[in-house]
Amino acid sequence: MNPEQLRDASLLELFALEADAQAEILNAGLLALERSPGASGQLEACMRAAHSLKGAARIVGLDGGVRLAHAMEDCLVAAQGGMPLAAAHIDALLQGTDLLLRIGHPPGGDPDWSEQAGRAEIDAVIQRLSSLDGGGTPAQPAAADAPASVAAPVRTPAPPLPPEPEAAPSAPSAPSAPSAPSAPSAPMAAHAADGPERMLRINADALDQLLALSGEAMVESHWLRPFGASLQKARRQQARALRAADTLQQALRETQDGDGAHALSAAYAALAELRQLLDDGHQQLAARLDEFEQYDHRATRLARRLYDSALASRMRPLSDGLAGYARMVRDLGRALGKSVHLELSGAGTQVDRDILEALDAPLAHLLRNAVDHGIEAPAVRAAQGKPPEGVVTLHARHNAGRLQIEISDDGAGVDLDALRRAIVRRRLASEDTAARLSQAELLDFLLLPGFSMRDTVSEVSGRGVGLDAVQEMVRRVRGSLRLTQQPGHGLHFSLELPLTLSVVRTLLVDVAGEAYAFPLGRVLRATSVARGEIEQTEGHQHFRHEGRAIGLVSAAQVLQRAGADAAPASEQVPVVVIGEGERTYGIAVDRMLGERLLVVQPLPAALGKIRDIAAGSLTDDGTPVLIFDVEDMIRSVEKLVSEGRIEGVRQGAAASVQARARRVLVVDDSLTVRELQRKLLAGRGYDVTVAVDGMDGWNVLRAEAFDLVITDIDMPRMDGIELVRRIRQDAALRQLPVMVVSYKDREQDRQRGLEAGADYYLAKGSFHDAALLDAVQDLIGEARP
């Protein structure tokens, strides 16, 4: 079988995958060897990578790849034998790594590139490597030109390496030959200690469909809960029918015992039979209801596992997108006459593949900026008492359900005086205004489109040139970007991004009777403003927030939804504060519905861009929700302001439809207790929200209005006593009734709860349905006023 027959599309594709994986090992190892030439572990890893590529290229019939990988292997073996690796060696080996990647991904897809157009370049690198490793003879192509079934001698390095899985040159003649190039690569080796990691290539569209279906399955599973509630209602109705039948039966018995009641005997017998049938039906319904509740629990848990698994399949470690950054920083530094390296931490942090792809260009730009503008030349650093080698740091971590990326350098940072002069020179502010700007305000100018402190544009980067694109990407994925600087520590970029674009944590609100969602990452604060605190100035409404005046606009007006003019005005206006800096506004809504984790469902492309709306979703009960495009909404508000069309905030339509059900917040870390109390109260007509512990309950209380809080005492993060104290110390919540329901029935525990400010103390040990419902009715009355 000749090389032309072997070099089919599938084998070339396998070699390309092998080249990608092994080049990642070579890049990382060679950069480490440049800083620590004697690192035997890195030398061994690079040796393995070069040897694997040589064997893979031989099997596919890529003679240029065989010769190049063999020359690199010779150089690394010489280093293992004691030859010091100088900068020239590292440069040549890195150049060889790049060429091996090009052989795997040839220009124009030409499989003969390495033997034709690229042969001269490959021969030049081989000659350079051969001259550097002690002047040996360049690697000869004879072994590669020999029949594929004859093994070329493989030099055994010292110390000896374990046998290479692909070292079976005769494999091409066997049917299983195509599997050889997929021999262990870097990711598999990295996970060897923890067991093999199975990898599977999957079409992105299929994965998106899987995620969409799993989201729908999760929504469908929640249909069971209201259905179960309806069965509970039927059970209660049947119980009342049984009691009515008992009453009638008793009346008939009394009539029968009287004078002349003989005619009622047949009716009495029929009613007794009806009583028995109702009793049998009640028992059957109770049994079926128990089975249904068990199914509900299993189906909901299964749907959640399906959704979590589908979502996890979209997640990738951040390292997948950072593979070439260390090499880029090193090469750019050398091109600029600087010594600099990149320090990565948190590279295993999981992130959605769409976020990872969106991050590629922005992160590369920020790193180039840091090398070009942040890191000083070695002589300058030495004069300042700094190490000659500069450091650029990229740190990633999860924080409060978000992805936090910090990029900084140990360079000189931004010259704030020069930045002020550039602002004035570009007529962005007067000299007096620029002189009064704080450091944070000055650094924000770097994010303006086209702003640069240089008069001429650098080929590498320019502070500000492209930073606006970085900020735009961050905003597009509902994130935030912040710049800070400490004297002598360089410029610091902090990016906060969602972990995934598939789900988003939102603040659900009611506007004119419809549900909408604000992405929480774009919400500065959710609050309520007393109507007496709303100021009117030149036709615009304002309120005070953190010491500054914030413009107030009705969400109904922004969305062009009709409000309810006849509705009685409420004393408090729910307001969502959005934006940043001077572009901060308060959006008045009709009601806060609380936080929700929503599965993002893109709107049909046929609809085009809908103003102020980014996507859609469904709540747990199947209610459709539109997710706001906050940046678009801010532009809509600014247009209303510029045109002088801001209307006064009115009470929304939702509040006028009917008197709302009294709202109860149940706070308990026990799922069983939460569900029991929720079902009891919801069955009586109360609007019930649950929280899993005191901290969760406190966060919900600050976002939504309730008529009553029912809380346990012993809970993680924040116990019930601390929650009651916080409620009593908050001016807006001080009058809110609080009931404590606890297993602790000792007098001192009861006294402790009441002293903290609870209005009612109920022991779970003596808990029964009527006791809880009676206590709730005593505190806040019936479900509807």
PDB file of C-alpha atoms in Angstrom, residues 494-707:
ATOM      1  CA  SER A 494     -11.967  42.508  35.723  1.00  0.00           C
ATOM      2  CA  LEU A 495     -14.507  40.700  33.524  1.00  0.00           C
ATOM      3  CA  GLU A 496     -17.647  39.233  35.049  1.00  0.00           C
ATOM      4  CA  LEU A 497     -19.589  36.966  32.703  1.00  0.00           C
ATOM      5  CA  PRO A 498     -22.368  34.402  32.906  1.00  0.00           C
ATOM      6  CA  LEU A 499     -21.244  30.774  33.011  1.00  0.00           C
ATOM      7  CA  THR A 500     -23.648  29.935  30.203  1.00  0.00           C
ATOM      8  CA  LEU A 501     -25.903  31.649  27.695  1.00  0.00           C
ATOM      9  CA  SER A 502     -28.343  28.725  27.821  1.00  0.00           C
ATOM     10  CA  VAL A 503     -29.807  29.636  31.192  1.00  0.00           C
ATOM     11  CA  VAL A 504     -29.954  32.987  32.895  1.00  0.00           C
ATOM     12  CA  ARG A 505     -30.845  34.039  36.424  1.00  0.00           C
ATOM     13  CA  THR A 506     -33.434  36.762  36.166  1.00  0.00           C
ATOM     14  CA  LEU A 507     -35.643  39.099  38.134  1.00  0.00           C
ATOM     15  CA  LEU A 508     -39.215  38.390  37.081  1.00  0.00           C
ATOM     16  CA  VAL A 509     -41.587  41.384  37.038  1.00  0.00           C
ATOM     17  CA  ASP A 510     -45.178  42.109  36.099  1.00  0.00           C
ATOM     18  CA  VAL A 511     -45.877  44.859  33.566  1.00  0.00           C
ATOM     19  CA  ALA A 512     -49.508  45.524  32.651  1.00  0.00           C
ATOM     20  CA  GLY A 513     -50.499  41.975  33.545  1.00  0.00           C
ATOM     21  CA  GLU A 514     -47.689  40.262  31.598  1.00  0.00           C
ATOM     22  CA  ALA A 515     -44.515  38.629  32.914  1.00  0.00           C
ATOM     23  CA  TYR A 516     -41.102  39.984  31.836  1.00  0.00           C
ATOM     24  CA  ALA A 517     -37.584  39.175  33.020  1.00  0.00           C
ATOM     25  CA  PHE A 518     -34.530  41.359  33.693  1.00  0.00           C
ATOM     26  CA  PRO A 519     -31.185  39.464  33.533  1.00  0.00           C
ATOM     27  CA  LEU A 520     -29.861  39.783  37.082  1.00  0.00           C
ATOM     28  CA  GLY A 521     -26.366  40.501  35.799  1.00  0.00           C
ATOM     29  CA  ARG A 522     -27.664  43.804  34.387  1.00  0.00           C
ATOM     30  CA  VAL A 523     -29.742  44.822  37.427  1.00  0.00           C
ATOM     31  CA  LEU A 524     -28.070  47.247  39.823  1.00  0.00           C
ATOM     32  CA  ARG A 525     -30.835  47.053  42.399  1.00  0.00           C
ATOM     33  CA  ALA A 526     -34.476  46.080  42.856  1.00  0.00           C
ATOM     34  CA  THR A 527     -36.239  48.402  45.271  1.00  0.00           C
ATOM     35  CA  SER A 528     -39.491  50.207  45.983  1.00  0.00           C
ATOM     36  CA  VAL A 529     -39.829  53.987  46.024  1.00  0.00           C
ATOM     37  CA  ALA A 530     -42.453  55.861  48.033  1.00  0.00           C
ATOM     38  CA  ARG A 531     -44.528  58.090  45.798  1.00  0.00           C
ATOM     39  CA  GLY A 532     -43.736  60.989  48.097  1.00  0.00           C
ATOM     40  CA  GLU A 533     -40.037  60.551  47.308  1.00  0.00           C
ATOM     41  CA  ILE A 534     -40.531  60.874  43.543  1.00  0.00           C
ATOM     42  CA  GLU A 535     -39.473  64.349  42.399  1.00  0.00           C
ATOM     43  CA  GLN A 536     -40.735  66.147  39.316  1.00  0.00           C
ATOM     44  CA  THR A 537     -38.242  68.313  37.388  1.00  0.00           C
ATOM     45  CA  GLU A 538     -38.968  69.835  33.965  1.00  0.00           C
ATOM     46  CA  GLY A 539     -41.465  67.141  33.134  1.00  0.00           C
ATOM     47  CA  HIS A 540     -39.171  64.284  34.212  1.00  0.00           C
ATOM     48  CA  GLN A 541     -39.473  62.136  37.329  1.00  0.00           C
ATOM     49  CA  HIS A 542     -36.507  61.351  39.578  1.00  0.00           C
ATOM     50  CA  PHE A 543     -35.784  59.601  42.836  1.00  0.00           C
ATOM     51  CA  ARG A 544     -32.708  59.484  45.036  1.00  0.00           C
ATOM     52  CA  HIS A 545     -30.535  56.368  44.866  1.00  0.00           C
ATOM     53  CA  GLU A 546     -27.225  56.153  46.742  1.00  0.00           C
ATOM     54  CA  GLY A 547     -27.029  59.928  46.972  1.00  0.00           C
ATOM     55  CA  ARG A 548     -27.736  60.701  43.307  1.00  0.00           C
ATOM     56  CA  ALA A 549     -30.825  61.514  41.255  1.00  0.00           C
ATOM     57  CA  ILE A 550     -31.993  58.660  39.028  1.00  0.00           C
ATOM     58  CA  GLY A 551     -34.489  59.199  36.217  1.00  0.00           C
ATOM     59  CA  LEU A 552     -37.698  57.186  36.605  1.00  0.00           C
ATOM     60  CA  VAL A 553     -39.571  55.746  33.613  1.00  0.00           C
ATOM     61  CA  SER A 554     -42.567  53.438  33.480  1.00  0.00           C
ATOM     62  CA  ALA A 555     -41.883  50.030  31.932  1.00  0.00           C
ATOM     63  CA  ALA A 556     -45.399  50.138  30.490  1.00  0.00           C
ATOM     64  CA  GLN A 557     -44.499  53.296  28.542  1.00  0.00           C
ATOM     65  CA  VAL A 558     -41.192  51.877  27.292  1.00  0.00           C
ATOM     66  CA  LEU A 559     -43.000  48.749  26.053  1.00  0.00           C
ATOM     67  CA  GLN A 560     -45.961  50.796  24.800  1.00  0.00           C
ATOM     68  CA  ARG A 561     -48.357  48.823  26.990  1.00  0.00           C
ATOM     69  CA  ALA A 562     -51.537  50.509  28.226  1.00  0.00           C
ATOM     70  CA  GLY A 563     -51.698  51.105  31.963  1.00  0.00           C
ATOM     71  CA  ALA A 564     -54.790  51.329  34.155  1.00  0.00           C
ATOM     72  CA  ASP A 565     -55.638  54.966  34.691  1.00  0.00           C
ATOM     73  CA  ALA A 566     -58.527  54.185  36.997  1.00  0.00           C
ATOM     74  CA  ALA A 567     -56.487  52.013  39.317  1.00  0.00           C
ATOM     75  CA  PRO A 568     -55.887  53.430  42.794  1.00  0.00           C
ATOM     76  CA  ALA A 569     -52.334  54.682  43.238  1.00  0.00           C
ATOM     77  CA  SER A 570     -50.115  52.582  45.485  1.00  0.00           C
ATOM     78  CA  GLU A 571     -47.965  54.187  48.153  1.00  0.00           C
ATOM     79  CA  GLN A 572     -44.898  52.260  46.963  1.00  0.00           C
ATOM     80  CA  VAL A 573     -43.660  51.963  43.369  1.00  0.00           C
ATOM     81  CA  PRO A 574     -41.576  48.832  42.554  1.00  0.00           C
ATOM     82  CA  VAL A 575     -38.473  49.988  40.660  1.00  0.00           C
ATOM     83  CA  VAL A 576     -35.669  48.098  38.886  1.00  0.00           C
ATOM     84  CA  VAL A 577     -32.454  50.152  38.592  1.00  0.00           C
ATOM     85  CA  ILE A 578     -30.438  49.394  35.427  1.00  0.00           C
ATOM     86  CA  GLY A 579     -27.516  50.890  33.495  1.00  0.00           C
ATOM     87  CA  GLU A 580     -24.181  52.279  34.637  1.00  0.00           C
ATOM     88  CA  GLY A 581     -22.558  55.647  35.191  1.00  0.00           C
ATOM     89  CA  GLU A 582     -24.545  58.503  33.711  1.00  0.00           C
ATOM     90  CA  ARG A 583     -26.765  56.047  31.850  1.00  0.00           C
ATOM     91  CA  THR A 584     -28.524  54.788  34.980  1.00  0.00           C
ATOM     92  CA  TYR A 585     -32.332  54.700  35.081  1.00  0.00           C
ATOM     93  CA  GLY A 586     -35.109  53.368  37.270  1.00  0.00           C
ATOM     94  CA  ILE A 587     -37.751  51.271  35.488  1.00  0.00           C
ATOM     95  CA  ALA A 588     -41.077  51.285  37.334  1.00  0.00           C
ATOM     96  CA  VAL A 589     -42.965  47.995  37.144  1.00  0.00           C
ATOM     97  CA  ASP A 590     -46.304  46.856  38.533  1.00  0.00           C
ATOM     98  CA  ARG A 591     -45.023  44.057  40.731  1.00  0.00           C
ATOM     99  CA  MET A 592     -41.862  42.105  41.549  1.00  0.00           C
ATOM    100  CA  LEU A 593     -42.350  38.351  41.042  1.00  0.00           C
ATOM    101  CA  GLY A 594     -38.966  37.259  42.408  1.00  0.00           C
ATOM    102  CA  GLU A 595     -35.832  35.590  41.045  1.00  0.00           C
ATOM    103  CA  ARG A 596     -36.134  32.803  38.491  1.00  0.00           C
ATOM    104  CA  LEU A 597     -33.629  30.648  36.622  1.00  0.00           C
ATOM    105  CA  LEU A 598     -34.890  30.625  33.030  1.00  0.00           C
ATOM    106  CA  VAL A 599     -33.952  28.474  30.045  1.00  0.00           C
ATOM    107  CA  VAL A 600     -33.166  30.939  27.246  1.00  0.00           C
ATOM    108  CA  GLN A 601     -35.102  30.249  24.062  1.00  0.00           C
ATOM    109  CA  PRO A 602     -34.042  32.465  21.123  1.00  0.00           C
ATOM    110  CA  LEU A 603     -36.857  34.154  19.273  1.00  0.00           C
ATOM    111  CA  PRO A 604     -37.573  32.978  15.688  1.00  0.00           C
ATOM    112  CA  ALA A 605     -35.249  34.637  13.186  1.00  0.00           C
ATOM    113  CA  ALA A 606     -38.248  35.530  11.036  1.00  0.00           C
ATOM    114  CA  LEU A 607     -39.309  38.061  13.686  1.00  0.00           C
ATOM    115  CA  GLY A 608     -36.079  40.015  13.312  1.00  0.00           C
ATOM    116  CA  LYS A 609     -34.861  42.157  16.195  1.00  0.00           C
ATOM    117  CA  ILE A 610     -37.702  42.983  18.587  1.00  0.00           C
ATOM    118  CA  ARG A 611     -37.133  46.288  20.340  1.00  0.00           C
ATOM    119  CA  ASP A 612     -36.177  45.954  24.032  1.00  0.00           C
ATOM    120  CA  ILE A 613     -36.431  42.124  23.914  1.00  0.00           C
ATOM    121  CA  ALA A 614     -33.491  39.700  23.790  1.00  0.00           C
ATOM    122  CA  ALA A 615     -35.117  36.263  24.048  1.00  0.00           C
ATOM    123  CA  GLY A 616     -38.027  34.294  25.435  1.00  0.00           C
ATOM    124  CA  SER A 617     -38.531  31.589  28.020  1.00  0.00           C
ATOM    125  CA  LEU A 618     -41.106  29.643  30.025  1.00  0.00           C
ATOM    126  CA  THR A 619     -41.547  29.631  33.787  1.00  0.00           C
ATOM    127  CA  ASP A 620     -41.982  26.414  35.775  1.00  0.00           C
ATOM    128  CA  ASP A 621     -45.751  26.502  35.296  1.00  0.00           C
ATOM    129  CA  GLY A 622     -45.463  27.106  31.534  1.00  0.00           C
ATOM    130  CA  THR A 623     -46.116  30.866  31.591  1.00  0.00           C
ATOM    131  CA  PRO A 624     -44.375  32.551  28.617  1.00  0.00           C
ATOM    132  CA  VAL A 625     -41.850  35.235  29.561  1.00  0.00           C
ATOM    133  CA  LEU A 626     -39.956  37.757  27.454  1.00  0.00           C
ATOM    134  CA  ILE A 627     -36.377  38.526  28.581  1.00  0.00           C
ATOM    135  CA  PHE A 628     -35.386  42.171  28.314  1.00  0.00           C
ATOM    136  CA  ASP A 629     -32.475  43.413  26.212  1.00  0.00           C
ATOM    137  CA  VAL A 630     -31.301  45.876  28.864  1.00  0.00           C
ATOM    138  CA  GLU A 631     -28.935  47.798  26.602  1.00  0.00           C
ATOM    139  CA  ASP A 632     -31.704  48.228  24.039  1.00  0.00           C
ATOM    140  CA  MET A 633     -34.103  49.301  26.788  1.00  0.00           C
ATOM    141  CA  ILE A 634     -31.660  51.978  27.946  1.00  0.00           C
ATOM    142  CA  ARG A 635     -31.520  53.320  24.393  1.00  0.00           C
ATOM    143  CA  SER A 636     -35.338  53.383  24.282  1.00  0.00           C
ATOM    144  CA  VAL A 637     -35.430  55.323  27.550  1.00  0.00           C
ATOM    145  CA  GLU A 638     -32.851  57.812  26.265  1.00  0.00           C
ATOM    146  CA  LYS A 639     -34.931  58.343  23.139  1.00  0.00           C
ATOM    147  CA  LEU A 640     -38.036  59.072  25.231  1.00  0.00           C
ATOM    148  CA  VAL A 641     -36.035  61.514  27.355  1.00  0.00           C
ATOM    149  CA  SER A 642     -34.542  63.311  24.336  1.00  0.00           C
ATOM    150  CA  GLU A 643     -37.986  63.679  22.780  1.00  0.00           C
ATOM    151  CA  GLY A 644     -39.519  64.933  26.022  1.00  0.00           C
ATOM    152  CA  ARG A 645     -42.170  62.189  26.063  1.00  0.00           C
ATOM    153  CA  ILE A 646     -41.682  60.824  29.588  1.00  0.00           C
ATOM    154  CA  GLU A 647     -45.047  60.189  31.281  1.00  0.00           C
ATOM    155  CA  GLY A 648     -45.742  60.050  34.988  1.00  0.00           C
ATOM    156  CA  VAL A 649     -45.511  56.647  36.643  1.00  0.00           C
ATOM    157  CA  ARG A 650     -48.969  55.140  37.145  1.00  0.00           C
ATOM    158  CA  GLN A 651     -50.288  52.090  38.905  1.00  0.00           C
ATOM    159  CA  GLY A 652     -50.140  49.149  36.466  1.00  0.00           C
ATOM    160  CA  ALA A 653     -53.038  47.143  35.186  1.00  0.00           C
ATOM    161  CA  ALA A 654     -52.208  44.006  37.107  1.00  0.00           C
ATOM    162  CA  ALA A 655     -52.948  45.588  40.473  1.00  0.00           C
ATOM    163  CA  SER A 656     -56.408  46.730  39.410  1.00  0.00           C
ATOM    164  CA  VAL A 657     -57.798  43.470  38.107  1.00  0.00           C
ATOM    165  CA  GLN A 658     -58.658  42.135  41.505  1.00  0.00           C
ATOM    166  CA  ALA A 659     -57.475  42.193  45.066  1.00  0.00           C
ATOM    167  CA  ARG A 660     -54.385  40.030  45.137  1.00  0.00           C
ATOM    168  CA  ALA A 661     -54.073  36.955  47.289  1.00  0.00           C
ATOM    169  CA  ARG A 662     -52.150  37.465  50.506  1.00  0.00           C
ATOM    170  CA  ARG A 663     -48.545  36.384  50.001  1.00  0.00           C
ATOM    171  CA  VAL A 664     -46.707  34.065  52.394  1.00  0.00           C
ATOM    172  CA  LEU A 665     -42.982  33.260  52.396  1.00  0.00           C
ATOM    173  CA  VAL A 666     -42.117  29.822  53.811  1.00  0.00           C
ATOM    174  CA  VAL A 667     -38.451  29.508  54.899  1.00  0.00           C
ATOM    175  CA  ASP A 668     -37.293  25.994  55.813  1.00  0.00           C
ATOM    176  CA  ASP A 669     -34.316  23.825  54.866  1.00  0.00           C
ATOM    177  CA  SER A 670     -36.456  20.661  54.904  1.00  0.00           C
ATOM    178  CA  LEU A 671     -38.027  19.881  51.523  1.00  0.00           C
ATOM    179  CA  THR A 672     -40.772  17.854  53.215  1.00  0.00           C
ATOM    180  CA  VAL A 673     -41.768  20.636  55.610  1.00  0.00           C
ATOM    181  CA  ARG A 674     -41.611  23.283  52.863  1.00  0.00           C
ATOM    182  CA  GLU A 675     -43.879  21.284  50.568  1.00  0.00           C
ATOM    183  CA  LEU A 676     -46.310  20.406  53.364  1.00  0.00           C
ATOM    184  CA  GLN A 677     -46.726  24.025  54.388  1.00  0.00           C
ATOM    185  CA  ARG A 678     -46.861  25.216  50.774  1.00  0.00           C
ATOM    186  CA  LYS A 679     -49.619  22.774  49.859  1.00  0.00           C
ATOM    187  CA  LEU A 680     -51.653  23.570  52.949  1.00  0.00           C
ATOM    188  CA  LEU A 681     -51.491  27.316  52.422  1.00  0.00           C
ATOM    189  CA  ALA A 682     -51.927  27.198  48.628  1.00  0.00           C
ATOM    190  CA  GLY A 683     -54.958  24.938  49.100  1.00  0.00           C
ATOM    191  CA  ARG A 684     -56.518  27.632  51.273  1.00  0.00           C
ATOM    192  CA  GLY A 685     -55.882  30.240  48.525  1.00  0.00           C
ATOM    193  CA  TYR A 686     -52.698  31.948  49.759  1.00  0.00           C
ATOM    194  CA  ASP A 687     -49.937  32.902  47.293  1.00  0.00           C
ATOM    195  CA  VAL A 688     -46.950  30.927  48.626  1.00  0.00           C
ATOM    196  CA  THR A 689     -43.221  31.341  47.868  1.00  0.00           C
ATOM    197  CA  VAL A 690     -40.561  29.085  49.409  1.00  0.00           C
ATOM    198  CA  ALA A 691     -36.913  29.687  50.406  1.00  0.00           C
ATOM    199  CA  VAL A 692     -34.364  26.984  51.287  1.00  0.00           C
ATOM    200  CA  ASP A 693     -32.659  28.763  54.204  1.00  0.00           C
ATOM    201  CA  GLY A 694     -32.470  32.083  56.034  1.00  0.00           C
ATOM    202  CA  MET A 695     -30.080  33.726  53.566  1.00  0.00           C
ATOM    203  CA  ASP A 696     -32.264  32.715  50.614  1.00  0.00           C
ATOM    204  CA  GLY A 697     -35.320  34.004  52.487  1.00  0.00           C
ATOM    205  CA  TRP A 698     -33.650  37.333  53.259  1.00  0.00           C
ATOM    206  CA  ASN A 699     -32.731  37.829  49.592  1.00  0.00           C
ATOM    207  CA  VAL A 700     -36.294  37.050  48.501  1.00  0.00           C
ATOM    208  CA  LEU A 701     -37.724  39.466  51.104  1.00  0.00           C
ATOM    209  CA  ARG A 702     -35.614  42.312  49.742  1.00  0.00           C
ATOM    210  CA  ALA A 703     -36.885  41.708  46.206  1.00  0.00           C
ATOM    211  CA  GLU A 704     -40.574  40.961  46.808  1.00  0.00           C
ATOM    212  CA  ALA A 705     -43.434  42.069  49.079  1.00  0.00           C
ATOM    213  CA  PHE A 706     -45.090  39.583  51.453  1.00  0.00           C
ATOM    214  CA  ASP A 707     -47.865  39.641  54.040  1.00  0.00           C
TER     215      ASP A 707
END
